[in-house]
Amino acid sequence: ELFGIHDEVASPETTSTQNVEETLNNNALQGHSKLSNRKVPLACSNRFPAEDSHPGSPRMTITTNNAVQLGNLMCAVTEEVLWSPARQWVRDQLPATTLLCRVGSGQATYHRFDPRLKQHQITYGKRMIMDKHQPDAVGGWLSGREIRQREYFGGMVTTLNLLAHTCCHEFAHLLQHVSGQRYRGSVHNQHFYRILDELHASGGAEAARRHLAIQAEKAGLAVPDDPIEAPDTRQLIANWTIGDAVSFGAGKRELEGRIIRVNRKTCTVEGTGRSRGLRYRVPMVLLRALAD
């Protein structure tokens, strides 16, 4: 995908014109297969007690500094709530394995493993955190679709739920990698969603959500927990037509092109300018009209 590796917003099309969103809809959401025989330890549900604007609403904003602070809290949640109970199991598979969490300067949000250092690395993009405070940008992120379609946190999409789930999403990739169930061209596969489902069912995701809320409050950071409604697909489709000049992305990663196909939830955009020769499948909520 364009802006990151796993939890991203727009993707260059492959030769078969299939992207991550299609793979998710056609494969992972239709059922599960059994995880490998190795049991994956998940965060304990009793580690922390359970707690129990949509596109037309005013646009929520967050400063860059606050986004970085929230990113650091997400790193702490990942290390303390998710990594801590799984660390020994991970090291049983590969001794001396470590985890490094960091806040990135862009949108890229991903897990990777450095075999030389025996180190798992999870990056939470600063701009990803800012996006998840803005209802009109949420629809382009995989985490929001996962929450709604798999009914994580009761299917309720809020900024707090999105950020907590993002911690779980990337940590599930770590466990997937350790389990040997991550393959080239098959990242968000049934094995991955089996692990992610178990993180939620075990109470680990709720523990992460609770801990993030508590620590954010202590730090004086407001993390909205109001429901964000799904965009009206019919209205989004009506906004775009073939030939429209559009842009998407932000800053140095902003790209331009023309719509060559309007799909059910995305538009296929043929790049212009520096992205000439490439095609992108972009969620409609992330498109901006350009004057011809």
PDB file of C-alpha atoms in Angstrom:
ATOM      1  CA  GLU A   1       0.000   0.000   0.000  1.00  0.00           C
ATOM      2  CA  LEU A   2       1.030   3.573  -0.604  1.00  0.00           C
ATOM      3  CA  PHE A   3       1.258   5.236   2.788  1.00  0.00           C
ATOM      4  CA  GLY A   4       2.419   2.281   4.832  1.00  0.00           C
ATOM      5  CA  ILE A   5       2.473  -1.463   4.894  1.00  0.00           C
ATOM      6  CA  HIS A   6      -0.465  -2.874   6.771  1.00  0.00           C
ATOM      7  CA  ASP A   7      -3.093  -0.404   7.896  1.00  0.00           C
ATOM      8  CA  GLU A   8      -3.205   1.969   4.998  1.00  0.00           C
ATOM      9  CA  VAL A   9      -5.430   4.074   2.847  1.00  0.00           C
ATOM     10  CA  ALA A  10      -4.619   3.834  -0.845  1.00  0.00           C
ATOM     11  CA  SER A  11      -2.834   1.188  -2.849  1.00  0.00           C
ATOM     12  CA  PRO A  12      -1.193   1.018  -6.272  1.00  0.00           C
ATOM     13  CA  GLU A  13      -3.025  -1.600  -8.296  1.00  0.00           C
ATOM     14  CA  THR A  14      -1.301  -4.885  -9.036  1.00  0.00           C
ATOM     15  CA  THR A  15      -1.398  -6.595 -12.420  1.00  0.00           C
ATOM     16  CA  SER A  16      -4.559  -8.384 -11.329  1.00  0.00           C
ATOM     17  CA  THR A  17      -6.026  -5.099 -10.016  1.00  0.00           C
ATOM     18  CA  GLN A  18      -6.657  -6.690  -6.645  1.00  0.00           C
ATOM     19  CA  ASN A  19      -5.740  -4.736  -3.530  1.00  0.00           C
ATOM     20  CA  VAL A  20      -5.725  -5.331   0.204  1.00  0.00           C
ATOM     21  CA  GLU A  21      -9.336  -4.248   0.660  1.00  0.00           C
ATOM     22  CA  GLU A  22     -10.567  -6.789  -1.887  1.00  0.00           C
ATOM     23  CA  THR A  23      -8.479  -9.533  -0.306  1.00  0.00           C
ATOM     24  CA  LEU A  24      -9.993  -8.668   3.063  1.00  0.00           C
ATOM     25  CA  ASN A  25     -13.555  -8.702   1.764  1.00  0.00           C
ATOM     26  CA  ASN A  26     -13.244 -11.814  -0.386  1.00  0.00           C
ATOM     27  CA  ASN A  27     -11.112 -14.017   1.834  1.00  0.00           C
ATOM     28  CA  ALA A  28     -10.554 -13.084   5.433  1.00  0.00           C
ATOM     29  CA  LEU A  29     -14.127 -12.031   6.215  1.00  0.00           C
ATOM     30  CA  GLN A  30     -15.689 -15.210   4.811  1.00  0.00           C
ATOM     31  CA  GLY A  31     -14.414 -17.517   7.525  1.00  0.00           C
ATOM     32  CA  HIS A  32     -11.438 -18.714   9.447  1.00  0.00           C
ATOM     33  CA  SER A  33      -8.969 -21.515   9.250  1.00  0.00           C
ATOM     34  CA  LYS A  34      -7.240 -22.990  12.269  1.00  0.00           C
ATOM     35  CA  LEU A  35      -4.107 -21.296  13.499  1.00  0.00           C
ATOM     36  CA  SER A  36      -0.947 -23.371  13.681  1.00  0.00           C
ATOM     37  CA  ASN A  37      -0.798 -25.861  16.541  1.00  0.00           C
ATOM     38  CA  ARG A  38       1.403 -23.549  18.582  1.00  0.00           C
ATOM     39  CA  LYS A  39      -0.740 -21.679  21.096  1.00  0.00           C
ATOM     40  CA  VAL A  40      -0.243 -17.925  21.069  1.00  0.00           C
ATOM     41  CA  PRO A  41      -0.437 -16.308  24.533  1.00  0.00           C
ATOM     42  CA  LEU A  42      -2.623 -13.221  24.555  1.00  0.00           C
ATOM     43  CA  ALA A  43      -2.980 -10.351  26.983  1.00  0.00           C
ATOM     44  CA  CYS A  44      -4.970 -11.277  30.079  1.00  0.00           C
ATOM     45  CA  SER A  45      -8.451  -9.808  30.316  1.00  0.00           C
ATOM     46  CA  ASN A  46      -8.044  -9.017  34.024  1.00  0.00           C
ATOM     47  CA  ARG A  47      -4.887  -6.962  33.658  1.00  0.00           C
ATOM     48  CA  PHE A  48      -7.030  -3.823  33.654  1.00  0.00           C
ATOM     49  CA  PRO A  49     -10.754  -3.586  34.552  1.00  0.00           C
ATOM     50  CA  ALA A  50     -13.208  -3.452  31.669  1.00  0.00           C
ATOM     51  CA  GLU A  51     -14.833  -0.141  30.783  1.00  0.00           C
ATOM     52  CA  ASP A  52     -17.764   0.347  29.577  1.00  0.00           C
ATOM     53  CA  SER A  53     -19.327  13.106  14.544  1.00  0.00           C
ATOM     54  CA  HIS A  54     -19.766  11.247  11.905  1.00  0.00           C
ATOM     55  CA  PRO A  55     -18.873  12.716   8.415  1.00  0.00           C
ATOM     56  CA  GLY A  56     -21.397  15.506   8.799  1.00  0.00           C
ATOM     57  CA  SER A  57     -20.211  16.536  12.248  1.00  0.00           C
ATOM     58  CA  PRO A  58     -17.665  19.294  12.952  1.00  0.00           C
ATOM     59  CA  ARG A  59     -14.147  18.293  11.976  1.00  0.00           C
ATOM     60  CA  MET A  60     -12.115  17.191  15.003  1.00  0.00           C
ATOM     61  CA  THR A  61      -8.563  18.427  15.166  1.00  0.00           C
ATOM     62  CA  ILE A  62      -5.450  17.423  17.079  1.00  0.00           C
ATOM     63  CA  THR A  63      -2.088  19.136  17.192  1.00  0.00           C
ATOM     64  CA  THR A  64       1.057  17.469  15.908  1.00  0.00           C
ATOM     65  CA  ASN A  65       2.542  17.497  19.402  1.00  0.00           C
ATOM     66  CA  ASN A  66      -0.529  15.795  20.878  1.00  0.00           C
ATOM     67  CA  ALA A  67      -0.446  13.193  18.096  1.00  0.00           C
ATOM     68  CA  VAL A  68       3.152  12.362  18.995  1.00  0.00           C
ATOM     69  CA  GLN A  69       2.240  12.108  22.677  1.00  0.00           C
ATOM     70  CA  LEU A  70      -0.625   9.760  21.841  1.00  0.00           C
ATOM     71  CA  GLY A  71       1.712   7.730  19.680  1.00  0.00           C
ATOM     72  CA  ASN A  72       4.077   7.327  22.611  1.00  0.00           C
ATOM     73  CA  LEU A  73       1.162   6.165  24.754  1.00  0.00           C
ATOM     74  CA  MET A  74       0.236   3.619  22.064  1.00  0.00           C
ATOM     75  CA  CYS A  75       3.816   2.361  22.218  1.00  0.00           C
ATOM     76  CA  ALA A  76       3.526   2.004  25.996  1.00  0.00           C
ATOM     77  CA  VAL A  77       0.196   0.169  25.665  1.00  0.00           C
ATOM     78  CA  THR A  78       1.704  -2.226  23.127  1.00  0.00           C
ATOM     79  CA  GLU A  79       4.699  -2.962  25.343  1.00  0.00           C
ATOM     80  CA  GLU A  80       2.923  -3.164  28.709  1.00  0.00           C
ATOM     81  CA  VAL A  81      -0.427  -4.728  27.820  1.00  0.00           C
ATOM     82  CA  LEU A  82       0.245  -6.809  24.695  1.00  0.00           C
ATOM     83  CA  TRP A  83       3.966  -7.602  24.586  1.00  0.00           C
ATOM     84  CA  SER A  84       4.510  -8.294  28.294  1.00  0.00           C
ATOM     85  CA  PRO A  85       2.367 -11.470  28.551  1.00  0.00           C
ATOM     86  CA  ALA A  86       3.583 -12.757  25.161  1.00  0.00           C
ATOM     87  CA  ARG A  87       7.292 -11.959  25.534  1.00  0.00           C
ATOM     88  CA  GLN A  88       8.405 -15.286  27.019  1.00  0.00           C
ATOM     89  CA  TRP A  89       6.478 -17.298  24.423  1.00  0.00           C
ATOM     90  CA  VAL A  90       8.052 -15.239  21.630  1.00  0.00           C
ATOM     91  CA  ARG A  91      11.510 -15.803  23.109  1.00  0.00           C
ATOM     92  CA  ASP A  92      10.839 -19.530  23.378  1.00  0.00           C
ATOM     93  CA  GLN A  93      10.553 -19.504  19.582  1.00  0.00           C
ATOM     94  CA  LEU A  94      13.606 -17.261  19.064  1.00  0.00           C
ATOM     95  CA  PRO A  95      15.759 -16.472  22.143  1.00  0.00           C
ATOM     96  CA  ALA A  96      16.722 -12.870  22.915  1.00  0.00           C
ATOM     97  CA  THR A  97      13.957 -11.427  20.718  1.00  0.00           C
ATOM     98  CA  THR A  98      13.085  -7.808  21.547  1.00  0.00           C
ATOM     99  CA  LEU A  99      10.408  -5.282  20.610  1.00  0.00           C
ATOM    100  CA  LEU A 100      10.943  -1.656  19.636  1.00  0.00           C
ATOM    101  CA  CYS A 101       7.924   0.643  19.277  1.00  0.00           C
ATOM    102  CA  ARG A 102       8.281   4.105  17.798  1.00  0.00           C
ATOM    103  CA  VAL A 103       6.254   7.043  16.466  1.00  0.00           C
ATOM    104  CA  GLY A 104       6.815   7.794  12.780  1.00  0.00           C
ATOM    105  CA  SER A 105       6.626  11.220  11.166  1.00  0.00           C
ATOM    106  CA  GLY A 106       4.145  10.240   8.427  1.00  0.00           C
ATOM    107  CA  GLN A 107       1.115   7.994   7.982  1.00  0.00           C
ATOM    108  CA  ALA A 108       3.004   4.712   7.649  1.00  0.00           C
ATOM    109  CA  THR A 109       1.902   2.287  10.367  1.00  0.00           C
ATOM    110  CA  TYR A 110       3.416  -1.171  10.279  1.00  0.00           C
ATOM    111  CA  HIS A 111       5.244  -4.115  11.864  1.00  0.00           C
ATOM    112  CA  ARG A 112       8.548  -5.423  10.589  1.00  0.00           C
ATOM    113  CA  PHE A 113      11.169  -7.850  11.887  1.00  0.00           C
ATOM    114  CA  ASP A 114      14.926  -7.332  11.774  1.00  0.00           C
ATOM    115  CA  PRO A 115      16.499 -10.820  11.826  1.00  0.00           C
ATOM    116  CA  ARG A 116      19.996  -9.406  12.368  1.00  0.00           C
ATOM    117  CA  LEU A 117      18.964  -7.722  15.599  1.00  0.00           C
ATOM    118  CA  LYS A 118      16.265 -10.306  16.436  1.00  0.00           C
ATOM    119  CA  GLN A 119      14.040  -7.280  16.879  1.00  0.00           C
ATOM    120  CA  HIS A 120      10.351  -6.740  16.110  1.00  0.00           C
ATOM    121  CA  GLN A 121       9.657  -3.114  15.224  1.00  0.00           C
ATOM    122  CA  ILE A 122       6.230  -1.482  15.319  1.00  0.00           C
ATOM    123  CA  THR A 123       5.783   2.044  13.963  1.00  0.00           C
ATOM    124  CA  TYR A 124       2.709   4.187  14.603  1.00  0.00           C
ATOM    125  CA  GLY A 125       2.493   7.045  12.109  1.00  0.00           C
ATOM    126  CA  LYS A 126       1.857  10.488  13.528  1.00  0.00           C
ATOM    127  CA  ARG A 127      -0.401  11.413  10.627  1.00  0.00           C
ATOM    128  CA  MET A 128      -2.344   8.153  11.047  1.00  0.00           C
ATOM    129  CA  ILE A 129      -3.190   9.265  14.590  1.00  0.00           C
ATOM    130  CA  MET A 130      -4.280  12.665  13.317  1.00  0.00           C
ATOM    131  CA  ASP A 131      -6.432  11.039  10.593  1.00  0.00           C
ATOM    132  CA  LYS A 132      -8.239   8.905  13.156  1.00  0.00           C
ATOM    133  CA  HIS A 133      -9.409  12.066  14.891  1.00  0.00           C
ATOM    134  CA  GLN A 134     -11.160  13.221  11.707  1.00  0.00           C
ATOM    135  CA  PRO A 135     -14.418  11.487  10.701  1.00  0.00           C
ATOM    136  CA  ASP A 136     -14.006  12.213   6.991  1.00  0.00           C
ATOM    137  CA  ALA A 137     -10.615  10.456   6.951  1.00  0.00           C
ATOM    138  CA  VAL A 138     -11.483   7.401   9.046  1.00  0.00           C
ATOM    139  CA  GLY A 139     -13.202   5.510   6.218  1.00  0.00           C
ATOM    140  CA  GLY A 140      -9.951   5.085   4.338  1.00  0.00           C
ATOM    141  CA  TRP A 141      -8.266   3.079   7.088  1.00  0.00           C
ATOM    142  CA  LEU A 142      -8.469  -0.691   7.358  1.00  0.00           C
ATOM    143  CA  SER A 143      -8.880  -0.529  11.142  1.00  0.00           C
ATOM    144  CA  GLY A 144     -12.286   1.167  10.853  1.00  0.00           C
ATOM    145  CA  ARG A 145     -13.552  -1.469   8.409  1.00  0.00           C
ATOM    146  CA  GLU A 146     -12.284  -4.259  10.660  1.00  0.00           C
ATOM    147  CA  ILE A 147     -14.099  -2.837  13.684  1.00  0.00           C
ATOM    148  CA  ARG A 148     -17.394  -2.579  11.809  1.00  0.00           C
ATOM    149  CA  GLN A 149     -17.245  -5.801   9.810  1.00  0.00           C
ATOM    150  CA  ARG A 150     -15.851  -8.047  12.557  1.00  0.00           C
ATOM    151  CA  GLU A 151     -17.774  -6.248  15.328  1.00  0.00           C
ATOM    152  CA  TYR A 152     -14.753  -5.493  17.466  1.00  0.00           C
ATOM    153  CA  PHE A 153     -15.696  -3.255  20.413  1.00  0.00           C
ATOM    154  CA  GLY A 154     -19.320  -4.013  19.577  1.00  0.00           C
ATOM    155  CA  GLY A 155     -18.814  -2.717  16.043  1.00  0.00           C
ATOM    156  CA  MET A 156     -18.522   0.862  17.319  1.00  0.00           C
ATOM    157  CA  VAL A 157     -15.977   3.063  15.563  1.00  0.00           C
ATOM    158  CA  THR A 158     -14.602   5.835  17.783  1.00  0.00           C
ATOM    159  CA  THR A 159     -11.204   7.493  17.861  1.00  0.00           C
ATOM    160  CA  LEU A 160     -10.337   5.659  21.099  1.00  0.00           C
ATOM    161  CA  ASN A 161     -11.406   2.307  19.625  1.00  0.00           C
ATOM    162  CA  LEU A 162      -9.496   2.980  16.398  1.00  0.00           C
ATOM    163  CA  LEU A 163      -6.239   3.733  18.199  1.00  0.00           C
ATOM    164  CA  ALA A 164      -6.543   0.795  20.600  1.00  0.00           C
ATOM    165  CA  HIS A 165      -7.412  -1.528  17.728  1.00  0.00           C
ATOM    166  CA  THR A 166      -4.433  -0.268  15.728  1.00  0.00           C
ATOM    167  CA  CYS A 167      -2.173  -1.417  18.586  1.00  0.00           C
ATOM    168  CA  CYS A 168      -3.833  -4.849  18.418  1.00  0.00           C
ATOM    169  CA  HIS A 169      -3.674  -4.975  14.617  1.00  0.00           C
ATOM    170  CA  GLU A 170       0.073  -4.396  14.483  1.00  0.00           C
ATOM    171  CA  PHE A 171       0.739  -6.698  17.438  1.00  0.00           C
ATOM    172  CA  ALA A 172      -1.265  -9.417  15.679  1.00  0.00           C
ATOM    173  CA  HIS A 173       1.198  -9.101  12.799  1.00  0.00           C
ATOM    174  CA  LEU A 174       4.022  -9.703  15.291  1.00  0.00           C
ATOM    175  CA  LEU A 175       2.344 -12.882  16.570  1.00  0.00           C
ATOM    176  CA  GLN A 176       1.538 -13.918  13.006  1.00  0.00           C
ATOM    177  CA  HIS A 177       5.201 -13.581  12.061  1.00  0.00           C
ATOM    178  CA  VAL A 178       6.361 -15.599  15.070  1.00  0.00           C
ATOM    179  CA  SER A 179       3.793 -18.298  14.249  1.00  0.00           C
ATOM    180  CA  GLY A 180       5.187 -18.594  10.718  1.00  0.00           C
ATOM    181  CA  GLN A 181       1.833 -17.688   9.149  1.00  0.00           C
ATOM    182  CA  ARG A 182       2.858 -14.546   7.292  1.00  0.00           C
ATOM    183  CA  TYR A 183       3.688 -15.028   3.628  1.00  0.00           C
ATOM    184  CA  ARG A 184       4.641 -12.812   0.725  1.00  0.00           C
ATOM    185  CA  GLY A 185       1.422 -11.680  -0.915  1.00  0.00           C
ATOM    186  CA  SER A 186      -0.646 -13.070   1.979  1.00  0.00           C
ATOM    187  CA  VAL A 187      -0.383 -10.768   4.974  1.00  0.00           C
ATOM    188  CA  HIS A 188      -3.983 -10.086   6.012  1.00  0.00           C
ATOM    189  CA  ASN A 189      -4.853 -13.765   5.693  1.00  0.00           C
ATOM    190  CA  GLN A 190      -7.108 -16.054   7.716  1.00  0.00           C
ATOM    191  CA  HIS A 191      -4.321 -16.874  10.157  1.00  0.00           C
ATOM    192  CA  PHE A 192      -3.846 -13.163  10.859  1.00  0.00           C
ATOM    193  CA  TYR A 193      -7.549 -12.630  11.518  1.00  0.00           C
ATOM    194  CA  ARG A 194      -7.670 -15.686  13.760  1.00  0.00           C
ATOM    195  CA  ILE A 195      -4.999 -14.072  15.954  1.00  0.00           C
ATOM    196  CA  LEU A 196      -6.690 -10.667  15.853  1.00  0.00           C
ATOM    197  CA  ASP A 197     -10.048 -12.229  16.755  1.00  0.00           C
ATOM    198  CA  GLU A 198      -8.418 -13.949  19.733  1.00  0.00           C
ATOM    199  CA  LEU A 199      -6.839 -10.706  20.909  1.00  0.00           C
ATOM    200  CA  HIS A 200     -10.319  -9.219  21.087  1.00  0.00           C
ATOM    201  CA  ALA A 201     -12.070 -12.307  22.467  1.00  0.00           C
ATOM    202  CA  SER A 202      -9.463 -12.789  25.217  1.00  0.00           C
ATOM    203  CA  GLY A 203      -9.960  -9.283  26.577  1.00  0.00           C
ATOM    204  CA  GLY A 204      -6.539  -8.130  25.428  1.00  0.00           C
ATOM    205  CA  ALA A 205      -7.999  -5.489  23.118  1.00  0.00           C
ATOM    206  CA  GLU A 206     -10.285  -4.152  25.844  1.00  0.00           C
ATOM    207  CA  ALA A 207      -7.331  -4.025  28.231  1.00  0.00           C
ATOM    208  CA  ALA A 208      -5.384  -2.038  25.646  1.00  0.00           C
ATOM    209  CA  ARG A 209      -8.325   0.310  25.124  1.00  0.00           C
ATOM    210  CA  ARG A 210      -8.773   0.847  28.862  1.00  0.00           C
ATOM    211  CA  HIS A 211      -5.083   1.448  29.494  1.00  0.00           C
ATOM    212  CA  LEU A 212      -4.850   3.919  26.597  1.00  0.00           C
ATOM    213  CA  ALA A 213      -7.874   5.851  27.900  1.00  0.00           C
ATOM    214  CA  ILE A 214      -6.469   6.000  31.449  1.00  0.00           C
ATOM    215  CA  GLN A 215      -2.997   7.093  30.402  1.00  0.00           C
ATOM    216  CA  ALA A 216      -4.343   9.681  27.945  1.00  0.00           C
ATOM    217  CA  GLU A 217      -6.515  11.181  30.687  1.00  0.00           C
ATOM    218  CA  LYS A 218      -3.536  11.349  33.056  1.00  0.00           C
ATOM    219  CA  ALA A 219      -1.546  13.106  30.355  1.00  0.00           C
ATOM    220  CA  GLY A 220      -4.350  15.594  29.742  1.00  0.00           C
ATOM    221  CA  LEU A 221      -4.970  14.312  26.222  1.00  0.00           C
ATOM    222  CA  ALA A 222      -8.558  14.136  24.995  1.00  0.00           C
ATOM    223  CA  VAL A 223      -9.288  10.975  22.985  1.00  0.00           C
ATOM    224  CA  PRO A 224     -12.856  11.164  21.584  1.00  0.00           C
ATOM    225  CA  ASP A 225     -15.052   8.166  22.279  1.00  0.00           C
ATOM    226  CA  ASP A 226     -18.121   9.328  20.358  1.00  0.00           C
ATOM    227  CA  PRO A 227     -19.388   7.035  17.563  1.00  0.00           C
ATOM    228  CA  ILE A 228     -18.226   7.880  14.046  1.00  0.00           C
ATOM    229  CA  GLU A 229     -20.879   6.891  11.525  1.00  0.00           C
ATOM    230  CA  ALA A 230     -20.004   5.128   8.303  1.00  0.00           C
ATOM    231  CA  PRO A 231     -20.132   7.394   5.230  1.00  0.00           C
ATOM    232  CA  ASP A 232     -23.153   7.186   2.920  1.00  0.00           C
ATOM    233  CA  THR A 233     -21.790   5.108   0.030  1.00  0.00           C
ATOM    234  CA  ARG A 234     -24.471   6.238  -2.408  1.00  0.00           C
ATOM    235  CA  GLN A 235     -23.692   9.891  -1.758  1.00  0.00           C
ATOM    236  CA  LEU A 236     -19.964   9.262  -2.125  1.00  0.00           C
ATOM    237  CA  ILE A 237     -20.472   7.549  -5.492  1.00  0.00           C
ATOM    238  CA  ALA A 238     -22.603  10.453  -6.695  1.00  0.00           C
ATOM    239  CA  ASN A 239     -19.711  12.839  -5.986  1.00  0.00           C
ATOM    240  CA  TRP A 240     -17.373  11.315  -8.579  1.00  0.00           C
ATOM    241  CA  THR A 241     -17.401  10.511 -12.279  1.00  0.00           C
ATOM    242  CA  ILE A 242     -14.925   9.181 -14.822  1.00  0.00           C
ATOM    243  CA  GLY A 243     -12.509  11.874 -15.956  1.00  0.00           C
ATOM    244  CA  ASP A 244     -12.543  13.883 -12.704  1.00  0.00           C
ATOM    245  CA  ALA A 245      -9.146  15.300 -11.735  1.00  0.00           C
ATOM    246  CA  VAL A 246      -8.399  14.390  -8.127  1.00  0.00           C
ATOM    247  CA  SER A 247      -5.691  14.382  -5.499  1.00  0.00           C
ATOM    248  CA  PHE A 248      -5.163  12.200  -2.443  1.00  0.00           C
ATOM    249  CA  GLY A 249      -2.589  11.865   0.290  1.00  0.00           C
ATOM    250  CA  ALA A 250      -0.926  14.772   2.061  1.00  0.00           C
ATOM    251  CA  GLY A 251       2.332  16.672   2.152  1.00  0.00           C
ATOM    252  CA  LYS A 252       5.189  15.016   0.281  1.00  0.00           C
ATOM    253  CA  ARG A 253       2.970  11.981  -0.326  1.00  0.00           C
ATOM    254  CA  GLU A 254       0.179  13.890  -2.067  1.00  0.00           C
ATOM    255  CA  LEU A 255      -0.537  12.447  -5.506  1.00  0.00           C
ATOM    256  CA  GLU A 256      -2.709  13.531  -8.414  1.00  0.00           C
ATOM    257  CA  GLY A 257      -4.561  11.714 -11.161  1.00  0.00           C
ATOM    258  CA  ARG A 258      -7.796  11.203 -13.072  1.00  0.00           C
ATOM    259  CA  ILE A 259     -10.581   8.802 -12.220  1.00  0.00           C
ATOM    260  CA  ILE A 260     -10.870   6.043 -14.812  1.00  0.00           C
ATOM    261  CA  ARG A 261     -13.326   3.818 -12.941  1.00  0.00           C
ATOM    262  CA  VAL A 262     -15.838   4.329 -10.120  1.00  0.00           C
ATOM    263  CA  ASN A 263     -16.127   1.197  -7.987  1.00  0.00           C
ATOM    264  CA  ARG A 264     -18.460   0.383  -5.093  1.00  0.00           C
ATOM    265  CA  LYS A 265     -16.267   1.913  -2.368  1.00  0.00           C
ATOM    266  CA  THR A 266     -13.217   3.149  -4.225  1.00  0.00           C
ATOM    267  CA  CYS A 267     -12.200   4.909  -7.401  1.00  0.00           C
ATOM    268  CA  THR A 268      -9.479   3.688  -9.725  1.00  0.00           C
ATOM    269  CA  VAL A 269      -7.214   6.651 -10.403  1.00  0.00           C
ATOM    270  CA  GLU A 270      -4.651   6.882 -13.184  1.00  0.00           C
ATOM    271  CA  GLY A 271      -1.713   8.884 -11.924  1.00  0.00           C
ATOM    272  CA  THR A 272      -0.590  12.137 -13.494  1.00  0.00           C
ATOM    273  CA  GLY A 273       2.521  14.189 -12.914  1.00  0.00           C
ATOM    274  CA  ARG A 274       5.135  12.319 -10.871  1.00  0.00           C
ATOM    275  CA  SER A 275       2.837   9.298 -10.514  1.00  0.00           C
ATOM    276  CA  ARG A 276       2.182   9.025 -14.252  1.00  0.00           C
ATOM    277  CA  GLY A 277       2.038   5.403 -15.373  1.00  0.00           C
ATOM    278  CA  LEU A 278       0.658   4.129 -12.063  1.00  0.00           C
ATOM    279  CA  ARG A 279      -2.909   3.294 -11.107  1.00  0.00           C
ATOM    280  CA  TYR A 280      -4.304   3.555  -7.599  1.00  0.00           C
ATOM    281  CA  ARG A 281      -7.430   2.220  -5.957  1.00  0.00           C
ATOM    282  CA  VAL A 282      -8.372   4.974  -3.539  1.00  0.00           C
ATOM    283  CA  PRO A 283     -11.230   5.020  -0.982  1.00  0.00           C
ATOM    284  CA  MET A 284     -13.699   7.705  -2.051  1.00  0.00           C
ATOM    285  CA  VAL A 285     -13.544   9.480   1.299  1.00  0.00           C
ATOM    286  CA  LEU A 286      -9.893  10.342   0.645  1.00  0.00           C
ATOM    287  CA  LEU A 287     -10.336  11.931  -2.778  1.00  0.00           C
ATOM    288  CA  ARG A 288     -10.221  15.689  -3.270  1.00  0.00           C
ATOM    289  CA  ALA A 289     -11.389  17.401  -6.454  1.00  0.00           C
ATOM    290  CA  LEU A 290      -8.863  19.373  -8.484  1.00  0.00           C
ATOM    291  CA  ALA A 291      -9.734  22.257 -10.784  1.00  0.00           C
ATOM    292  CA  ASP A 292      -9.011  21.391 -14.426  1.00  0.00           C
TER     293      ASP A 292
END
